Coordinates of C-alpha atoms in Angstrom, one line a residue:
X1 CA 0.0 0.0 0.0
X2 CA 1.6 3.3 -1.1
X3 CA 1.8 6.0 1.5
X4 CA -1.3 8.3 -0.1
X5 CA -3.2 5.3 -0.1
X6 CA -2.5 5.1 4.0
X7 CA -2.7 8.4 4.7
X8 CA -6.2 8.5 3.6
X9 CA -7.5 5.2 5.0
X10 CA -5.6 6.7 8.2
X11 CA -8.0 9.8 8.0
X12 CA -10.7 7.7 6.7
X13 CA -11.2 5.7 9.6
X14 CA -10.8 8.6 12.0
X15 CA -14.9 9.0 10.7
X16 CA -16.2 5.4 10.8
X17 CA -15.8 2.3 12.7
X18 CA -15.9 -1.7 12.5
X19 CA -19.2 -1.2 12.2
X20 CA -19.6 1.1 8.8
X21 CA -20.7 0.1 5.1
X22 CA -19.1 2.2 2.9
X23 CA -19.6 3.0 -1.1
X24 CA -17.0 3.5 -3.6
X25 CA -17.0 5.4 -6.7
X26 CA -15.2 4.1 -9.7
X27 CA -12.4 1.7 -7.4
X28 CA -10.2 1.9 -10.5
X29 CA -7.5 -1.0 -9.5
X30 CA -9.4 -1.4 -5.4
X31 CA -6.3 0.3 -3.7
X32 CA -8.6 2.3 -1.6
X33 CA -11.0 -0.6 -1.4
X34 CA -8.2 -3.0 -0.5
X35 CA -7.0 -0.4 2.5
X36 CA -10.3 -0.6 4.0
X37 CA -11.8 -3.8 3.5
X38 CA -10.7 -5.2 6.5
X39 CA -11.6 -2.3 8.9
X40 CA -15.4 -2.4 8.4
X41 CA -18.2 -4.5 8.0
X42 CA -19.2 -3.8 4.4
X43 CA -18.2 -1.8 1.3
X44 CA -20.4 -1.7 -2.4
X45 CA -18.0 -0.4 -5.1
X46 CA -20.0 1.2 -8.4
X47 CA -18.4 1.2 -11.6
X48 CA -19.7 0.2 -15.3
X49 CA -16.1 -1.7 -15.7
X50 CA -16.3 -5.2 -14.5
X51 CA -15.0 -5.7 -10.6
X52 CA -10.8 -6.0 -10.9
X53 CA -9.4 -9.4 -10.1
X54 CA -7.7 -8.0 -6.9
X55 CA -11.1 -7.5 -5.4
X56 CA -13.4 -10.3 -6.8
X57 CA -13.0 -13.0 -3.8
X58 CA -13.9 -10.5 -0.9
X59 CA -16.7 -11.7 1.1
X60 CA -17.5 -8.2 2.8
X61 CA -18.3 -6.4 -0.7
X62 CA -20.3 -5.9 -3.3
X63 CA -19.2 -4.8 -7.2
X64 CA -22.5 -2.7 -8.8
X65 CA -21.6 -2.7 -12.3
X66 CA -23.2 0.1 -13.8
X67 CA -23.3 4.3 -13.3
X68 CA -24.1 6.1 -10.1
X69 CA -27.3 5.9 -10.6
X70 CA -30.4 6.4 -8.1
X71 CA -32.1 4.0 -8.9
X72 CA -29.6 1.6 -9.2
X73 CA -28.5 2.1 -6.0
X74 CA -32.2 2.1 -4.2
X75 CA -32.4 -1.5 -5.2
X76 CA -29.3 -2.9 -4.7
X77 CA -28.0 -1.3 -1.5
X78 CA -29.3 -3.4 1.7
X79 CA -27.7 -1.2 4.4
X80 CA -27.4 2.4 5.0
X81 CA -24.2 4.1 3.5
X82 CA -22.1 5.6 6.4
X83 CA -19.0 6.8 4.2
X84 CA -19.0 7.2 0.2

């Protein structure tokens, strides 16, 4: 993990706990996704490219393939968002 990568899980974390389902924007390559994964309870990623291979075997998320879209989003997510 490269050192902006930590620096912003660091502050990251300072505003959500073990407990927190998170959302992701576009996770490119999952760097940020990878940083967090194992520091809260869920994370969705949304992105119209197919999930990378570095994040397809993680039990604690879920890939949205598709645009930040509303209603998208309304149907899919189970849990309230605490951090996009």
């Amino acid at each position: 993990m490269n050192n902006t990568t930590k620096l912003i899980k660091e502050n990251l974390l300072k505003y959500i706990d073990k407990n927190s389902t998170c959302l992701e924007i576009a996770p490119g390559s999952g760097d940020m996704v990878n940083a967090l994964i194992h520091d809260i309870k869920f994370m969705y990623t949304i992105d119209p490219s197919l999930i990378s291979l570095e994040m397809e075997n993680i039990n604690n998320l879920k890939h949205i393939q598709g645009f930040f879209n509303f209603n998208t989003l309304k149907t899919t997510l189970k849990d309230k968002i605490d951090l996009i």
